[in-house]
Short mmCIF file of C-alpha atoms in Angstrom, two decimals:
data_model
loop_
_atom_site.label_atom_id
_atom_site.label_comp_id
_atom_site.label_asym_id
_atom_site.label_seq_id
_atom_site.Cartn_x
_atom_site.Cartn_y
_atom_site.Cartn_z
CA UNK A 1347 15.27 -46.30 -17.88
CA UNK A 1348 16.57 -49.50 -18.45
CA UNK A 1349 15.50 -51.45 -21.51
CA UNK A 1350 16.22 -55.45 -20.00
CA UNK A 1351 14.80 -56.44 -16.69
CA UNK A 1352 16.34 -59.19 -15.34
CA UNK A 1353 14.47 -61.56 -12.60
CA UNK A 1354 15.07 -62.47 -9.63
CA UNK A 1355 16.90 -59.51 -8.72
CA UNK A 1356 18.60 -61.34 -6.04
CA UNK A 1357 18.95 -65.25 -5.65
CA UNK A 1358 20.54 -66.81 -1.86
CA UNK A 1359 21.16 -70.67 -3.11
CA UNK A 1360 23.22 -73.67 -1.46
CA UNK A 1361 26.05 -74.91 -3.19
CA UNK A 1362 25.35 -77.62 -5.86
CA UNK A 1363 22.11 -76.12 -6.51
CA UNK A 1364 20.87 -75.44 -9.31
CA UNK A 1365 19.32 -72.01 -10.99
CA UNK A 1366 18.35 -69.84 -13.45
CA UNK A 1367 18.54 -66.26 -13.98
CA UNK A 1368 15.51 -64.24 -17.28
CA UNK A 1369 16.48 -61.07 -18.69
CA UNK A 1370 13.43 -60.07 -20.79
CA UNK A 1371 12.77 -57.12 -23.10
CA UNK A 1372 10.37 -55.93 -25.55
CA UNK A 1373 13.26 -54.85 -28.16
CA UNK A 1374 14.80 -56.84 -30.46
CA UNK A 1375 18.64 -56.90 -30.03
CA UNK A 1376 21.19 -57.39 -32.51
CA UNK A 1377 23.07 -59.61 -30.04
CA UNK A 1378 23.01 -60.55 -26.41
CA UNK A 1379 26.04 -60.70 -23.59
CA UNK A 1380 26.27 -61.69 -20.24
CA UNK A 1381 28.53 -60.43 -17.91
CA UNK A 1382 29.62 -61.04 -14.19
CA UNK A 1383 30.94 -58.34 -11.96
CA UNK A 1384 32.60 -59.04 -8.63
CA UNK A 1385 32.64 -56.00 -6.14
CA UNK A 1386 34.85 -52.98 -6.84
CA UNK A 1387 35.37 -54.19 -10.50
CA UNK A 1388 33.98 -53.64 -13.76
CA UNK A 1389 31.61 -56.14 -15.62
CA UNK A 1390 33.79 -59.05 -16.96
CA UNK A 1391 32.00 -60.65 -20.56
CA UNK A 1392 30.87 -64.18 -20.42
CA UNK A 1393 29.44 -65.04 -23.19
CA UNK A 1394 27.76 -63.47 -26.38
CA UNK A 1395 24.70 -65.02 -27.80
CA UNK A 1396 23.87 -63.64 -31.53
CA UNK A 1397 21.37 -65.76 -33.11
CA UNK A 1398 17.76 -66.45 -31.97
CA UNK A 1399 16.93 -69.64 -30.31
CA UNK A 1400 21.11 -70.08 -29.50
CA UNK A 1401 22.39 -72.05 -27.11
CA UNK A 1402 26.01 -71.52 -25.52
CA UNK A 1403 27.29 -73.91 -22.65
CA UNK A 1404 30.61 -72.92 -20.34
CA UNK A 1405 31.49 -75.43 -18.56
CA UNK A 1406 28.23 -75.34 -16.08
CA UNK A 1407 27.04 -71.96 -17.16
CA UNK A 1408 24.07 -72.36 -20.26
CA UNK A 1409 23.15 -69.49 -21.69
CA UNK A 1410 20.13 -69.39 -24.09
CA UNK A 1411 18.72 -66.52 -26.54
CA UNK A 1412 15.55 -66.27 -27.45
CA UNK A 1413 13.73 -66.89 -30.64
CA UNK A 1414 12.78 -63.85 -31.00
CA UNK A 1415 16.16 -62.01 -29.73
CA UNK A 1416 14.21 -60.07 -27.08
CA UNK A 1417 15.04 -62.64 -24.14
CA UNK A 1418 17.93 -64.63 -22.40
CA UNK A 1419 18.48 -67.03 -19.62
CA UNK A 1420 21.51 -67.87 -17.81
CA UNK A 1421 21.44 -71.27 -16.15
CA UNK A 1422 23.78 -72.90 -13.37
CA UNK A 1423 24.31 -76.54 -12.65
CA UNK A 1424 26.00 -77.28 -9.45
CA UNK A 1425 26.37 -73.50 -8.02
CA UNK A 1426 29.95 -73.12 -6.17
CA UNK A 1427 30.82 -70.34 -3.96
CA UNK A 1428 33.23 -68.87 -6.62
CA UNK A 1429 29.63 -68.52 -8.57
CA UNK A 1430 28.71 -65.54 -6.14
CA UNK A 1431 28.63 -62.45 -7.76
CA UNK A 1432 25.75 -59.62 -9.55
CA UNK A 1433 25.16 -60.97 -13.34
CA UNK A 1434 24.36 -58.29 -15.61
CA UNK A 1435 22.88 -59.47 -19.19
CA UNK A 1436 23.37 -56.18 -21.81
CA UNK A 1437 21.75 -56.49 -25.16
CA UNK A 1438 22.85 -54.89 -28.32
CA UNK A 1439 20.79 -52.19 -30.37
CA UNK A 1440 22.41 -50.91 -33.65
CA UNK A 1441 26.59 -51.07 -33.87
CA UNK A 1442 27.32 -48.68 -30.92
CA UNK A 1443 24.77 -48.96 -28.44
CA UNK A 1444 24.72 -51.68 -25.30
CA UNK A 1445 22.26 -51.44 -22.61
CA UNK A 1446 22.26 -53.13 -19.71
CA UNK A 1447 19.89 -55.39 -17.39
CA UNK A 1448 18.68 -54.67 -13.97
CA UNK A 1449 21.01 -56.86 -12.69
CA UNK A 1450 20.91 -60.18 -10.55
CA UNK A 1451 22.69 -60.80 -7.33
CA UNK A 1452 23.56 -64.51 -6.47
CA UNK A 1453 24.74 -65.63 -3.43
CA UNK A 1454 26.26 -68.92 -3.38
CA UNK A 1455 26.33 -70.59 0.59
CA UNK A 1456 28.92 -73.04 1.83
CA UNK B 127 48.74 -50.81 -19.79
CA UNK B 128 47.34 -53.67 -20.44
CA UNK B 129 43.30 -52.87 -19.04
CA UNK B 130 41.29 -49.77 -19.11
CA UNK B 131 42.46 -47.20 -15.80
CA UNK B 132 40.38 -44.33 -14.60
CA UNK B 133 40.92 -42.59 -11.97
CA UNK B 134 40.33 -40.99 -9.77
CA UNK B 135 39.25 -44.76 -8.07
CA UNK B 136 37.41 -42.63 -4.97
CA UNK B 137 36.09 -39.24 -4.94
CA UNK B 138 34.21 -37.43 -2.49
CA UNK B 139 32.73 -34.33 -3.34
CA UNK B 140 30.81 -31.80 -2.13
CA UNK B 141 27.32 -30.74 -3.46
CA UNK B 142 27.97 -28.21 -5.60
CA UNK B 143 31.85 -28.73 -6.86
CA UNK B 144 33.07 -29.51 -10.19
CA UNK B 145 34.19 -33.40 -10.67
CA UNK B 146 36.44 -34.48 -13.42
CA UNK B 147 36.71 -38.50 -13.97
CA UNK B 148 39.46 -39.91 -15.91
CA UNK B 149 39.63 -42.80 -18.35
CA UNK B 150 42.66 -44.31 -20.20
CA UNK B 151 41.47 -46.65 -22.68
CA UNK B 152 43.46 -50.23 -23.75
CA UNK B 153 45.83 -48.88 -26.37
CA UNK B 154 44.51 -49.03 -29.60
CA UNK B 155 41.10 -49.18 -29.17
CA UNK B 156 38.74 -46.76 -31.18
CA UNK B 157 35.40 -47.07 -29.43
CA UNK B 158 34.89 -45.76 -25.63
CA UNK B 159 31.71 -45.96 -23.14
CA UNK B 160 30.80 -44.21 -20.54
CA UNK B 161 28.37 -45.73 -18.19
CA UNK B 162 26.57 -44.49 -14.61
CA UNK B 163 26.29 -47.47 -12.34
CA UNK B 164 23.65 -46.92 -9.08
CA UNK B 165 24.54 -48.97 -6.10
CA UNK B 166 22.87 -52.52 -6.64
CA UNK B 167 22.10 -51.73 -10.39
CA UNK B 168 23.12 -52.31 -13.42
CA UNK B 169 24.97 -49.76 -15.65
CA UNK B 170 23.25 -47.42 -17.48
CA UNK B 171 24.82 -45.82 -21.13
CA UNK B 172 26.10 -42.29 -20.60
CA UNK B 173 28.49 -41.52 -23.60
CA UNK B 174 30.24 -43.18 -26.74
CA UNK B 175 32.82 -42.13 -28.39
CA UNK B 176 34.88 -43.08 -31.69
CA UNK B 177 37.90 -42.04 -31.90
CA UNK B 178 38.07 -38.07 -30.90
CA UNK B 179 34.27 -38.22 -32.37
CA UNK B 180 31.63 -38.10 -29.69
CA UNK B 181 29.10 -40.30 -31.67
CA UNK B 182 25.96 -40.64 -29.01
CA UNK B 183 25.76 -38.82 -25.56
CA UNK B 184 22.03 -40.02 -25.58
CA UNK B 185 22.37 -41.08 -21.78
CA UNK B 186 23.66 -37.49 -20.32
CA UNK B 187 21.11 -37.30 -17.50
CA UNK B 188 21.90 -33.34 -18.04
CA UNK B 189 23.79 -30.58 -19.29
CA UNK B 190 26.12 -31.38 -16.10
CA UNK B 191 27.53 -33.64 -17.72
CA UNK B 192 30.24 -33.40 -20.19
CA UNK B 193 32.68 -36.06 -21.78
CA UNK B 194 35.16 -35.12 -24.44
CA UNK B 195 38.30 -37.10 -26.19
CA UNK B 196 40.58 -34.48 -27.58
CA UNK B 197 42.97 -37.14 -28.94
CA UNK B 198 40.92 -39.95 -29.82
CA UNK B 199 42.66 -42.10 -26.52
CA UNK B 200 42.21 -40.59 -22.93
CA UNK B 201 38.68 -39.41 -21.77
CA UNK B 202 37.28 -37.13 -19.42
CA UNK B 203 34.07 -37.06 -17.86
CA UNK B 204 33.40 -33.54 -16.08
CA UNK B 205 29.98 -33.36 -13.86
CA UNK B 206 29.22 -29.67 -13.03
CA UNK B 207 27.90 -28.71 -9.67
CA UNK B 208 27.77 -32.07 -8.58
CA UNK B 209 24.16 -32.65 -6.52
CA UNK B 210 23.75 -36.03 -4.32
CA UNK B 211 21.87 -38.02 -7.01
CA UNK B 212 25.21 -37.97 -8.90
CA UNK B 213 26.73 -40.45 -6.51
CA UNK B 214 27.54 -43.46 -8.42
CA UNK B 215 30.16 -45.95 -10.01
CA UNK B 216 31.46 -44.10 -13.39
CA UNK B 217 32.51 -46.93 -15.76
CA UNK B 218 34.52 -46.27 -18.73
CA UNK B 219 35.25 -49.10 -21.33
CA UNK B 220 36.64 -49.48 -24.31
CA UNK B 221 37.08 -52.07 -27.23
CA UNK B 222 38.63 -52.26 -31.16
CA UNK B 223 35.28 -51.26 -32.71
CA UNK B 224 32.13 -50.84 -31.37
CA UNK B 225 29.88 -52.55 -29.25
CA UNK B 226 30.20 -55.64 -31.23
CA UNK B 227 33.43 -56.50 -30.47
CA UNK B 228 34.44 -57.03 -26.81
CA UNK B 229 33.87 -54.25 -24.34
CA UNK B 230 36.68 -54.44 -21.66
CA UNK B 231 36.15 -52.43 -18.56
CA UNK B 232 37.71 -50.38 -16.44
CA UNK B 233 37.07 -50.97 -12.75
CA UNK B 234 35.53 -47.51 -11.79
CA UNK B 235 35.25 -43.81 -9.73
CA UNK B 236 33.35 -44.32 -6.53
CA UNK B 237 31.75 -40.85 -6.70
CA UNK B 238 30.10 -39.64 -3.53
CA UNK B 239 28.38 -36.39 -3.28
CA UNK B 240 27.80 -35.11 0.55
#
């Protein structure tokens, strides 16, 4: 059972689209991360978002946590194929424990 | 090294045999995960470990599973008479302290069960 559900669980866009990935919960998380994870590798971090309502930008990734620390968003400006990959957000409970989203799968066309 | 290594990479089993799944965390690092990742999903918590302690094994799915850290550095994960729901990607990771500093990963054992 996985605590974050993350919508849509996959996402087919053009490149220099734009979108926007939810990961939702009803726990409250100590922090949130987002990581992307290209095939036959492990998750790679991104970002980590610790206080409610936070907003972190790399360079055309936005992340956003919630005010309430139970929810995230990852948005993309101007999608490039390099963009393709699943991204996982995993929220923290407590100082040991990370759990993991349901995953999205983005697939950026030429 | 310089990452986290586990190995076997591939392993095909057969229903029934014993599987061990190695992890060698960065150097250094007290805290180590253990996660089960289902084709297509995301990973879900197994293990964690600090140091040679094994502080939460919350996510066994059963009493298969076993994960142990004699030394405080390299891991095992040993799945008893493996059955075909087992198939997954094993992640290990590991980072300085907890889950609150950054979790590197390793890149995985492909486990099939036939």
């Amino acid at each position: 059972t996985q605590l974050l559900e993350q919508s849509p669980q996959f996402l087919s866009i053009q490149e220099g689209e734009n979108l926007t990935v939810y990961c939702n919960s009803s726990s409250v998380f100590s922090s949130l991360q987002w990581y992307r994870q290209e095939p036959g590798e492990g998750p790679v971090l991104l970002v980590t978002v610790v206080t409610g309502g936070e907003v972190k930008k790399l360079k055309r990734l936005t992340f956003q946590f919630g005010d309430a620390r139970k929810d995230s968003s990852l948005h993309i400006t101007a999608a490039q194929t390099g963009d393709t990959g699943l991204y996982l957000c995993a929220g923290r409970l407590g100082a040991n424990n990370l759990f993991f989203g349901t995953g999205t799968r983005l697939t950026v066309i030429p | 090294g310089a990452g986290v290594s586990q190995s076997p990479r591939y392993k095909v089993a057969k229903r029934g045999q014993d599987v061990a799944l190695r992890c060698d965390p960065i150097s250094g690092h007290v805290s180590l995960f253990w996660y089960q990742q289902a084709l297509g999903q995301g990973p879900e918590f197994l293990t964690y470990f600090q140091n040679e302690a094994q502080l939460d094994k919350s996510g066994l799915p059963s009493d298969r599973f076993f994960a142990e850290r004699p030394e405080g550095s390299v891991s095992t994960l040993k799945i008893q008479r493996t059955q075909q729901e087992d198939s997954a990607v094993y992640l290990c990771a590991s980072s300085l302290w907890g889950a609150g500093n950054t979790i590197y990963f390793g890149e995985g054992s492909w486990l099939t069960v036939v």
